[in-house]
């Protein structure tokens, strides 16, 4: 059975570990013609340049705000949906609803962003409905062109796309709970709400904590495809995050050394957050990844 892991291990080795050698670019003044090894060594110059970069502070601020709202704001919804799925007694209806809720996960972010733009276009369904409800006094506008609306749209589009898929791990944890505990609770007069409160949630507590710890690793890494897809000429400057800044400076601007330094610093911060969250969870909740 271990032989079945070989293709996955090879893929991880080739695409995740071998590219780590390119981290050295962050400490060099990289030139594509000279190559990585022949490019001059500049030490921490690129990291110092990051903190003097004009858009750095704004991108860090946006990343922390967007990721915090999306992580902690969306976190309870898959748990709640999983609890609701677990209470459905009609198996066919349950499977149908679950399948429908999974579908958006398999839609690419490019398609989701395209649907979002179509929904909120001047002649889109949202504006048409509002114009009917509010009458002639309503002036059609594209809310995607206002940076103040960027976070709510990012939040709800992400929630719609991933809420169903996020229930899978919690449903798996719930199915592992001993059914006799629920039977005993019913005998003692516990209703469904109390069973969830005193049996289901405590039983999946470790799963919830582990998922949260893993999620904290992405607190400084916003979803590039989603953010980049929802940005436009009117909102780009005010909604840049670290990932979009790295793309624009590294891929489009050709500043490979600076963008690599950005990415390396981002990865280090993510690692520190996961280690700290794991340690804190181990002390407080006696649950950890290792």
PDB file of C-alpha atoms in Angstrom:
ATOM      1  CA  UNK A   1       0.000   0.000   0.000  1.00  0.00           C
ATOM      2  CA  UNK A   2       2.934   2.318   0.605  1.00  0.00           C
ATOM      3  CA  UNK A   3       3.813   2.006  -3.087  1.00  0.00           C
ATOM      4  CA  UNK A   4       0.627   3.933  -3.860  1.00  0.00           C
ATOM      5  CA  UNK A   5       2.186   6.954  -2.101  1.00  0.00           C
ATOM      6  CA  UNK A   6       5.146   7.088  -4.494  1.00  0.00           C
ATOM      7  CA  UNK A   7       3.474   9.269  -7.211  1.00  0.00           C
ATOM      8  CA  UNK A   8       2.256  11.740  -4.564  1.00  0.00           C
ATOM      9  CA  UNK A   9       5.669  11.834  -2.873  1.00  0.00           C
ATOM     10  CA  UNK A  10       7.392  12.453  -6.207  1.00  0.00           C
ATOM     11  CA  UNK A  11       4.953  15.281  -7.015  1.00  0.00           C
ATOM     12  CA  UNK A  12       5.548  16.904  -3.621  1.00  0.00           C
ATOM     13  CA  UNK A  13       9.316  16.518  -3.988  1.00  0.00           C
ATOM     14  CA  UNK A  14       9.411  18.020  -7.490  1.00  0.00           C
ATOM     15  CA  UNK A  15       6.933  20.854  -7.003  1.00  0.00           C
ATOM     16  CA  UNK A  16       7.354  21.714  -3.303  1.00  0.00           C
ATOM     17  CA  UNK A  17      10.863  20.832  -2.139  1.00  0.00           C
ATOM     18  CA  UNK A  18      13.159  21.146  -5.154  1.00  0.00           C
ATOM     19  CA  UNK A  19      11.983  24.733  -5.867  1.00  0.00           C
ATOM     20  CA  UNK A  20      13.129  25.710  -2.340  1.00  0.00           C
ATOM     21  CA  UNK A  21      16.625  26.058  -3.790  1.00  0.00           C
ATOM     22  CA  UNK A  22      15.358  29.185  -5.547  1.00  0.00           C
ATOM     23  CA  UNK A  23      15.029  30.943  -2.175  1.00  0.00           C
ATOM     24  CA  UNK A  24      18.646  32.016  -2.620  1.00  0.00           C
ATOM     25  CA  UNK A  25      17.372  34.585  -5.157  1.00  0.00           C
ATOM     26  CA  UNK A  26      16.100  36.626  -2.196  1.00  0.00           C
ATOM     27  CA  UNK A  27      19.712  37.202  -1.138  1.00  0.00           C
ATOM     28  CA  UNK A  28      21.006  38.067  -4.616  1.00  0.00           C
ATOM     29  CA  UNK A  29      20.602  40.741  -7.245  1.00  0.00           C
ATOM     30  CA  UNK A  30      19.151  38.217  -9.650  1.00  0.00           C
ATOM     31  CA  UNK A  31      19.747  38.561 -13.350  1.00  0.00           C
ATOM     32  CA  UNK A  32      17.977  36.109 -15.663  1.00  0.00           C
ATOM     33  CA  UNK A  33      20.892  36.156 -18.137  1.00  0.00           C
ATOM     34  CA  UNK A  34      23.590  35.474 -15.518  1.00  0.00           C
ATOM     35  CA  UNK A  35      21.500  32.859 -13.743  1.00  0.00           C
ATOM     36  CA  UNK A  36      21.046  32.224 -10.035  1.00  0.00           C
ATOM     37  CA  UNK A  37      24.595  31.163  -9.218  1.00  0.00           C
ATOM     38  CA  UNK A  38      26.350  33.917 -11.199  1.00  0.00           C
ATOM     39  CA  UNK A  39      24.149  36.745  -9.892  1.00  0.00           C
ATOM     40  CA  UNK A  40      25.887  38.933  -7.286  1.00  0.00           C
ATOM     41  CA  UNK A  41      25.225  38.301  -3.594  1.00  0.00           C
ATOM     42  CA  UNK A  42      23.598  41.257  -1.804  1.00  0.00           C
ATOM     43  CA  UNK A  43      22.733  39.709   1.581  1.00  0.00           C
ATOM     44  CA  UNK A  44      19.733  41.322   3.303  1.00  0.00           C
ATOM     45  CA  UNK A  45      19.492  44.242   0.898  1.00  0.00           C
ATOM     46  CA  UNK A  46      16.233  43.013  -0.625  1.00  0.00           C
ATOM     47  CA  UNK A  47      14.636  42.531   2.794  1.00  0.00           C
ATOM     48  CA  UNK A  48      15.607  46.060   3.813  1.00  0.00           C
ATOM     49  CA  UNK A  49      14.135  47.363   0.564  1.00  0.00           C
ATOM     50  CA  UNK A  50      10.807  45.713   1.384  1.00  0.00           C
ATOM     51  CA  UNK A  51      10.230  47.978   4.377  1.00  0.00           C
ATOM     52  CA  UNK A  52      10.909  51.078   2.307  1.00  0.00           C
ATOM     53  CA  UNK A  53       8.700  49.956  -0.556  1.00  0.00           C
ATOM     54  CA  UNK A  54       5.833  52.441  -1.091  1.00  0.00           C
ATOM     55  CA  UNK A  55       3.009  49.868  -1.242  1.00  0.00           C
ATOM     56  CA  UNK A  56       4.366  47.518   1.427  1.00  0.00           C
ATOM     57  CA  UNK A  57       2.497  48.899   4.450  1.00  0.00           C
ATOM     58  CA  UNK A  58      -0.829  49.066   2.599  1.00  0.00           C
ATOM     59  CA  UNK A  59      -0.484  45.516   1.240  1.00  0.00           C
ATOM     60  CA  UNK A  60       0.392  44.137   4.691  1.00  0.00           C
ATOM     61  CA  UNK A  61      -2.576  45.943   6.235  1.00  0.00           C
ATOM     62  CA  UNK A  62      -4.969  44.699   3.542  1.00  0.00           C
ATOM     63  CA  UNK A  63      -3.660  41.130   3.815  1.00  0.00           C
ATOM     64  CA  UNK A  64      -4.122  40.986   7.588  1.00  0.00           C
ATOM     65  CA  UNK A  65      -7.599  42.531   7.450  1.00  0.00           C
ATOM     66  CA  UNK A  66      -8.848  40.408   4.550  1.00  0.00           C
ATOM     67  CA  UNK A  67      -7.402  37.154   5.890  1.00  0.00           C
ATOM     68  CA  UNK A  68      -8.571  37.756   9.465  1.00  0.00           C
ATOM     69  CA  UNK A  69     -12.124  38.554   8.410  1.00  0.00           C
ATOM     70  CA  UNK A  70     -12.280  35.607   6.006  1.00  0.00           C
ATOM     71  CA  UNK A  71     -10.683  33.125   8.423  1.00  0.00           C
ATOM     72  CA  UNK A  72     -12.551  33.948  11.622  1.00  0.00           C
ATOM     73  CA  UNK A  73     -15.731  35.196   9.926  1.00  0.00           C
ATOM     74  CA  UNK A  74     -16.218  32.121   7.731  1.00  0.00           C
ATOM     75  CA  UNK A  75     -14.887  29.594  10.245  1.00  0.00           C
ATOM     76  CA  UNK A  76     -18.187  28.840  12.085  1.00  0.00           C
ATOM     77  CA  UNK A  77     -20.320  28.409   8.953  1.00  0.00           C
ATOM     78  CA  UNK A  78     -19.022  24.977   7.790  1.00  0.00           C
ATOM     79  CA  UNK A  79     -19.394  23.707  11.367  1.00  0.00           C
ATOM     80  CA  UNK A  80     -22.991  24.928  11.560  1.00  0.00           C
ATOM     81  CA  UNK A  81     -23.805  23.481   8.127  1.00  0.00           C
ATOM     82  CA  UNK A  82     -22.242  20.141   9.091  1.00  0.00           C
ATOM     83  CA  UNK A  83     -24.373  20.050  12.240  1.00  0.00           C
ATOM     84  CA  UNK A  84     -27.479  20.750  10.154  1.00  0.00           C
ATOM     85  CA  UNK A  85     -26.571  18.021   7.647  1.00  0.00           C
ATOM     86  CA  UNK A  86     -26.092  15.592  10.520  1.00  0.00           C
ATOM     87  CA  UNK A  87     -29.632  16.200  11.746  1.00  0.00           C
ATOM     88  CA  UNK A  88     -31.275  15.410   8.400  1.00  0.00           C
ATOM     89  CA  UNK A  89     -33.100  12.086   8.564  1.00  0.00           C
ATOM     90  CA  UNK A  90     -34.047  11.832   4.867  1.00  0.00           C
ATOM     91  CA  UNK A  91     -30.917  10.264   3.362  1.00  0.00           C
ATOM     92  CA  UNK A  92     -31.741  11.100  -0.283  1.00  0.00           C
ATOM     93  CA  UNK A  93     -32.468  14.732   0.528  1.00  0.00           C
ATOM     94  CA  UNK A  94     -29.338  14.930   2.675  1.00  0.00           C
ATOM     95  CA  UNK A  95     -27.088  13.578  -0.092  1.00  0.00           C
ATOM     96  CA  UNK A  96     -28.676  15.850  -2.683  1.00  0.00           C
ATOM     97  CA  UNK A  97     -28.188  18.992  -0.582  1.00  0.00           C
ATOM     98  CA  UNK A  98     -24.624  17.995   0.300  1.00  0.00           C
ATOM     99  CA  UNK A  99     -23.748  17.412  -3.350  1.00  0.00           C
ATOM    100  CA  UNK A 100     -25.223  20.770  -4.378  1.00  0.00           C
ATOM    101  CA  UNK A 101     -23.267  22.522  -1.616  1.00  0.00           C
ATOM    102  CA  UNK A 102     -20.016  20.905  -2.875  1.00  0.00           C
ATOM    103  CA  UNK A 103     -20.417  22.044  -6.493  1.00  0.00           C
ATOM    104  CA  UNK A 104     -19.105  25.633  -6.113  1.00  0.00           C
ATOM    105  CA  UNK A 105     -15.785  24.314  -4.794  1.00  0.00           C
ATOM    106  CA  UNK A 106     -15.021  22.817  -8.208  1.00  0.00           C
ATOM    107  CA  UNK A 107     -15.661  26.086 -10.039  1.00  0.00           C
ATOM    108  CA  UNK A 108     -12.447  27.991 -10.756  1.00  0.00           C
ATOM    109  CA  UNK A 109     -11.923  31.375  -9.133  1.00  0.00           C
ATOM    110  CA  UNK A 110     -11.724  32.923 -12.592  1.00  0.00           C
ATOM    111  CA  UNK A 111     -15.271  31.715 -13.246  1.00  0.00           C
ATOM    112  CA  UNK A 112     -16.504  32.837  -9.817  1.00  0.00           C
ATOM    113  CA  UNK A 113     -15.047  36.314 -10.342  1.00  0.00           C
ATOM    114  CA  UNK A 114     -16.617  36.436 -13.811  1.00  0.00           C
ATOM    115  CA  UNK A 115     -20.003  35.502 -12.339  1.00  0.00           C
ATOM    116  CA  UNK A 116     -19.573  38.148  -9.654  1.00  0.00           C
ATOM    117  CA  UNK A 117     -18.863  40.852 -12.226  1.00  0.00           C
ATOM    118  CA  UNK A 118     -21.867  39.735 -14.245  1.00  0.00           C
ATOM    119  CA  UNK A 119     -24.098  39.805 -11.167  1.00  0.00           C
ATOM    120  CA  UNK A 120     -23.119  43.355 -10.187  1.00  0.00           C
ATOM    121  CA  UNK A 121     -22.785  44.864 -13.672  1.00  0.00           C
ATOM    122  CA  UNK A 122     -24.816  47.956 -14.508  1.00  0.00           C
ATOM    123  CA  UNK A 123     -27.300  45.808 -16.422  1.00  0.00           C
ATOM    124  CA  UNK A 124     -26.825  42.812 -14.147  1.00  0.00           C
ATOM    125  CA  UNK A 125     -29.525  41.087 -12.077  1.00  0.00           C
ATOM    126  CA  UNK A 126     -28.642  42.885  -8.821  1.00  0.00           C
ATOM    127  CA  UNK A 127     -29.076  46.356 -10.300  1.00  0.00           C
ATOM    128  CA  UNK A 128     -32.201  45.304 -12.190  1.00  0.00           C
ATOM    129  CA  UNK A 129     -33.845  43.921  -9.054  1.00  0.00           C
ATOM    130  CA  UNK A 130     -32.923  46.996  -7.016  1.00  0.00           C
ATOM    131  CA  UNK A 131     -34.246  49.322  -9.689  1.00  0.00           C
ATOM    132  CA  UNK A 132     -37.588  47.476  -9.627  1.00  0.00           C
ATOM    133  CA  UNK A 133     -37.797  47.473  -5.837  1.00  0.00           C
ATOM    134  CA  UNK A 134     -36.620  51.048  -5.285  1.00  0.00           C
ATOM    135  CA  UNK A 135     -38.223  52.606  -8.329  1.00  0.00           C
ATOM    136  CA  UNK A 136     -37.016  55.347 -10.632  1.00  0.00           C
ATOM    137  CA  UNK A 137     -35.114  57.065  -7.814  1.00  0.00           C
ATOM    138  CA  UNK A 138     -32.495  54.316  -7.797  1.00  0.00           C
ATOM    139  CA  UNK A 139     -29.330  55.071  -9.800  1.00  0.00           C
ATOM    140  CA  UNK A 140     -27.605  51.990 -11.170  1.00  0.00           C
ATOM    141  CA  UNK A 141     -23.958  51.624 -10.121  1.00  0.00           C
ATOM    142  CA  UNK A 142     -21.295  48.937 -10.233  1.00  0.00           C
ATOM    143  CA  UNK A 143     -20.363  48.303  -6.610  1.00  0.00           C
ATOM    144  CA  UNK A 144     -17.213  46.441  -7.681  1.00  0.00           C
ATOM    145  CA  UNK A 145     -15.704  49.774  -8.674  1.00  0.00           C
ATOM    146  CA  UNK A 146     -15.773  50.975  -5.050  1.00  0.00           C
ATOM    147  CA  UNK A 147     -12.916  49.623  -2.902  1.00  0.00           C
ATOM    148  CA  UNK A 148     -15.136  49.851   0.206  1.00  0.00           C
ATOM    149  CA  UNK A 149     -17.221  47.002  -1.163  1.00  0.00           C
ATOM    150  CA  UNK A 150     -14.234  44.783  -1.935  1.00  0.00           C
ATOM    151  CA  UNK A 151     -14.030  42.967   1.421  1.00  0.00           C
ATOM    152  CA  UNK A 152     -17.757  42.096   1.711  1.00  0.00           C
ATOM    153  CA  UNK A 153     -17.786  40.760  -1.855  1.00  0.00           C
ATOM    154  CA  UNK A 154     -14.583  38.810  -1.205  1.00  0.00           C
ATOM    155  CA  UNK A 155     -16.046  37.377   1.999  1.00  0.00           C
ATOM    156  CA  UNK A 156     -19.409  36.254   0.636  1.00  0.00           C
ATOM    157  CA  UNK A 157     -18.052  34.922  -2.666  1.00  0.00           C
ATOM    158  CA  UNK A 158     -15.502  32.853  -0.732  1.00  0.00           C
ATOM    159  CA  UNK A 159     -18.157  31.654   1.699  1.00  0.00           C
ATOM    160  CA  UNK A 160     -20.471  30.600  -1.136  1.00  0.00           C
ATOM    161  CA  UNK A 161     -17.685  28.725  -2.902  1.00  0.00           C
ATOM    162  CA  UNK A 162     -16.171  26.830   0.034  1.00  0.00           C
ATOM    163  CA  UNK A 163     -18.822  26.413   2.760  1.00  0.00           C
ATOM    164  CA  UNK A 164     -20.063  23.068   1.429  1.00  0.00           C
ATOM    165  CA  UNK A 165     -16.581  21.639   0.905  1.00  0.00           C
ATOM    166  CA  UNK A 166     -15.557  22.752   4.388  1.00  0.00           C
ATOM    167  CA  UNK A 167     -18.213  20.547   5.979  1.00  0.00           C
ATOM    168  CA  UNK A 168     -16.568  17.309   4.825  1.00  0.00           C
ATOM    169  CA  UNK A 169     -13.987  17.056   7.598  1.00  0.00           C
ATOM    170  CA  UNK A 170     -16.507  17.981  10.299  1.00  0.00           C
ATOM    171  CA  UNK A 171     -19.068  15.454   9.032  1.00  0.00           C
ATOM    172  CA  UNK A 172     -16.349  12.797   9.104  1.00  0.00           C
ATOM    173  CA  UNK A 173     -15.573  13.710  12.718  1.00  0.00           C
ATOM    174  CA  UNK A 174     -19.270  13.686  13.662  1.00  0.00           C
ATOM    175  CA  UNK A 175     -19.840  10.223  12.186  1.00  0.00           C
ATOM    176  CA  UNK A 176     -17.125   8.903  14.511  1.00  0.00           C
ATOM    177  CA  UNK A 177     -19.089   9.849  17.631  1.00  0.00           C
ATOM    178  CA  UNK A 178     -20.512   6.899  19.567  1.00  0.00           C
ATOM    179  CA  UNK A 179     -24.270   6.720  18.901  1.00  0.00           C
ATOM    180  CA  UNK A 180     -24.885   5.368  22.407  1.00  0.00           C
ATOM    181  CA  UNK A 181     -24.049   8.792  23.805  1.00  0.00           C
ATOM    182  CA  UNK A 182     -26.989  10.316  21.936  1.00  0.00           C
ATOM    183  CA  UNK A 183     -29.270   7.489  23.034  1.00  0.00           C
ATOM    184  CA  UNK A 184     -28.307   8.034  26.665  1.00  0.00           C
ATOM    185  CA  UNK A 185     -28.885  11.779  26.277  1.00  0.00           C
ATOM    186  CA  UNK A 186     -32.370  11.182  24.863  1.00  0.00           C
ATOM    187  CA  UNK A 187     -33.207   8.953  27.810  1.00  0.00           C
ATOM    188  CA  UNK A 188     -32.088  11.756  30.141  1.00  0.00           C
ATOM    189  CA  UNK A 189     -34.401  14.180  28.335  1.00  0.00           C
ATOM    190  CA  UNK A 190     -31.873  16.158  26.279  1.00  0.00           C
ATOM    191  CA  UNK A 191     -33.304  17.827  23.182  1.00  0.00           C
ATOM    192  CA  UNK A 192     -31.422  18.143  19.885  1.00  0.00           C
ATOM    193  CA  UNK A 193     -29.878  21.488  20.778  1.00  0.00           C
ATOM    194  CA  UNK A 194     -28.469  20.179  24.068  1.00  0.00           C
ATOM    195  CA  UNK A 195     -27.153  17.068  22.332  1.00  0.00           C
ATOM    196  CA  UNK A 196     -25.238  19.273  19.901  1.00  0.00           C
ATOM    197  CA  UNK A 197     -24.025  21.525  22.713  1.00  0.00           C
ATOM    198  CA  UNK A 198     -22.909  18.828  25.152  1.00  0.00           C
ATOM    199  CA  UNK A 199     -22.052  15.877  22.912  1.00  0.00           C
ATOM    200  CA  UNK A 200     -21.365  16.805  19.280  1.00  0.00           C
ATOM    201  CA  UNK A 201     -19.313  19.989  19.719  1.00  0.00           C
ATOM    202  CA  UNK A 202     -17.112  18.639  22.566  1.00  0.00           C
ATOM    203  CA  UNK A 203     -16.524  15.447  20.575  1.00  0.00           C
ATOM    204  CA  UNK A 204     -15.251  17.333  17.498  1.00  0.00           C
ATOM    205  CA  UNK A 205     -13.377  19.986  19.475  1.00  0.00           C
ATOM    206  CA  UNK A 206      -9.954  18.607  18.544  1.00  0.00           C
ATOM    207  CA  UNK A 207     -10.870  18.622  14.840  1.00  0.00           C
ATOM    208  CA  UNK A 208     -12.071  22.229  15.064  1.00  0.00           C
ATOM    209  CA  UNK A 209      -8.859  23.309  16.810  1.00  0.00           C
ATOM    210  CA  UNK A 210      -6.602  21.569  14.281  1.00  0.00           C
ATOM    211  CA  UNK A 211      -8.453  23.114  11.325  1.00  0.00           C
ATOM    212  CA  UNK A 212      -8.137  26.534  12.976  1.00  0.00           C
ATOM    213  CA  UNK A 213      -4.400  26.058  13.577  1.00  0.00           C
ATOM    214  CA  UNK A 214      -3.860  25.132   9.934  1.00  0.00           C
ATOM    215  CA  UNK A 215      -5.966  28.110   8.877  1.00  0.00           C
ATOM    216  CA  UNK A 216      -3.789  30.497  10.893  1.00  0.00           C
ATOM    217  CA  UNK A 217      -0.895  29.597   8.602  1.00  0.00           C
ATOM    218  CA  UNK A 218      -2.705  31.461   5.824  1.00  0.00           C
ATOM    219  CA  UNK A 219      -3.327  34.579   7.883  1.00  0.00           C
ATOM    220  CA  UNK A 220      -0.705  36.475   5.865  1.00  0.00           C
ATOM    221  CA  UNK A 221      -1.486  34.810   2.545  1.00  0.00           C
ATOM    222  CA  UNK A 222      -4.679  36.003   0.891  1.00  0.00           C
ATOM    223  CA  UNK A 223      -6.209  33.985  -1.929  1.00  0.00           C
ATOM    224  CA  UNK A 224      -4.333  35.380  -4.937  1.00  0.00           C
ATOM    225  CA  UNK A 225      -6.781  34.153  -7.594  1.00  0.00           C
ATOM    226  CA  UNK A 226      -9.777  35.605  -5.781  1.00  0.00           C
ATOM    227  CA  UNK A 227      -8.204  38.980  -4.966  1.00  0.00           C
ATOM    228  CA  UNK A 228      -6.605  39.413  -8.385  1.00  0.00           C
ATOM    229  CA  UNK A 229      -9.806  38.367 -10.147  1.00  0.00           C
ATOM    230  CA  UNK A 230     -11.980  40.820  -8.208  1.00  0.00           C
ATOM    231  CA  UNK A 231      -9.593  43.749  -8.606  1.00  0.00           C
ATOM    232  CA  UNK A 232     -10.018  46.301 -11.357  1.00  0.00           C
ATOM    233  CA  UNK A 233      -8.489  49.624 -12.394  1.00  0.00           C
ATOM    234  CA  UNK A 234     -10.654  51.477  -9.866  1.00  0.00           C
ATOM    235  CA  UNK A 235      -9.793  49.360  -6.810  1.00  0.00           C
ATOM    236  CA  UNK A 236      -6.370  47.864  -7.529  1.00  0.00           C
ATOM    237  CA  UNK A 237      -4.225  50.424  -5.709  1.00  0.00           C
ATOM    238  CA  UNK A 238      -6.322  50.331  -2.541  1.00  0.00           C
ATOM    239  CA  UNK A 239      -6.875  46.555  -2.390  1.00  0.00           C
ATOM    240  CA  UNK A 240      -3.401  45.171  -3.065  1.00  0.00           C
ATOM    241  CA  UNK A 241      -2.322  42.272  -0.841  1.00  0.00           C
ATOM    242  CA  UNK A 242       1.117  40.695  -0.483  1.00  0.00           C
ATOM    243  CA  UNK A 243       0.424  38.028  -3.121  1.00  0.00           C
ATOM    244  CA  UNK A 244      -0.778  40.476  -5.771  1.00  0.00           C
ATOM    245  CA  UNK A 245       2.121  42.807  -4.978  1.00  0.00           C
ATOM    246  CA  UNK A 246       4.579  39.924  -5.424  1.00  0.00           C
ATOM    247  CA  UNK A 247       2.975  39.028  -8.755  1.00  0.00           C
ATOM    248  CA  UNK A 248       3.000  42.564 -10.105  1.00  0.00           C
ATOM    249  CA  UNK A 249       6.563  43.300  -8.995  1.00  0.00           C
ATOM    250  CA  UNK A 250       8.059  39.887  -9.680  1.00  0.00           C
ATOM    251  CA  UNK A 251       6.288  38.580 -12.773  1.00  0.00           C
ATOM    252  CA  UNK A 252       5.152  41.803 -14.417  1.00  0.00           C
ATOM    253  CA  UNK A 253       7.833  44.149 -13.097  1.00  0.00           C
ATOM    254  CA  UNK A 254      10.785  41.778 -13.344  1.00  0.00           C
ATOM    255  CA  UNK A 255      11.963  42.405  -9.744  1.00  0.00           C
ATOM    256  CA  UNK A 256      12.526  38.734  -9.013  1.00  0.00           C
ATOM    257  CA  UNK A 257      14.845  39.196  -6.038  1.00  0.00           C
ATOM    258  CA  UNK A 258      12.496  41.600  -4.269  1.00  0.00           C
ATOM    259  CA  UNK A 259       9.426  39.427  -4.872  1.00  0.00           C
ATOM    260  CA  UNK A 260      11.281  36.310  -3.656  1.00  0.00           C
ATOM    261  CA  UNK A 261      12.211  38.168  -0.477  1.00  0.00           C
ATOM    262  CA  UNK A 262       8.540  39.112  -0.077  1.00  0.00           C
ATOM    263  CA  UNK A 263       7.493  35.488  -0.473  1.00  0.00           C
ATOM    264  CA  UNK A 264      10.164  34.149   1.884  1.00  0.00           C
ATOM    265  CA  UNK A 265       9.242  36.620   4.601  1.00  0.00           C
ATOM    266  CA  UNK A 266       5.586  35.724   4.146  1.00  0.00           C
ATOM    267  CA  UNK A 267       6.346  32.004   4.522  1.00  0.00           C
ATOM    268  CA  UNK A 268       8.420  32.567   7.656  1.00  0.00           C
ATOM    269  CA  UNK A 269       5.625  34.579   9.287  1.00  0.00           C
ATOM    270  CA  UNK A 270       3.106  31.841   8.373  1.00  0.00           C
ATOM    271  CA  UNK A 271       5.360  29.209   9.961  1.00  0.00           C
ATOM    272  CA  UNK A 272       5.715  31.263  13.142  1.00  0.00           C
ATOM    273  CA  UNK A 273       1.931  31.710  13.355  1.00  0.00           C
ATOM    274  CA  UNK A 274       1.318  27.957  13.011  1.00  0.00           C
ATOM    275  CA  UNK A 275       3.974  27.127  15.635  1.00  0.00           C
ATOM    276  CA  UNK A 276       2.603  29.728  18.054  1.00  0.00           C
ATOM    277  CA  UNK A 277      -1.019  28.633  17.528  1.00  0.00           C
ATOM    278  CA  UNK A 278      -0.057  24.982  17.974  1.00  0.00           C
ATOM    279  CA  UNK A 279       1.801  25.750  21.202  1.00  0.00           C
ATOM    280  CA  UNK A 280      -1.037  27.881  22.539  1.00  0.00           C
ATOM    281  CA  UNK A 281      -3.601  25.204  21.694  1.00  0.00           C
ATOM    282  CA  UNK A 282      -1.528  22.531  23.398  1.00  0.00           C
ATOM    283  CA  UNK A 283      -1.377  24.570  26.604  1.00  0.00           C
ATOM    284  CA  UNK A 284      -4.979  25.778  26.655  1.00  0.00           C
ATOM    285  CA  UNK A 285      -6.999  23.002  24.989  1.00  0.00           C
ATOM    286  CA  UNK A 286      -4.532  20.082  25.249  1.00  0.00           C
ATOM    287  CA  UNK A 287      -4.900  19.598  21.482  1.00  0.00           C
ATOM    288  CA  UNK A 288      -2.165  20.106  18.900  1.00  0.00           C
ATOM    289  CA  UNK A 289      -0.834  18.986  15.546  1.00  0.00           C
ATOM    290  CA  UNK A 290       2.284  17.476  17.134  1.00  0.00           C
TER     291      UNK A 290
END
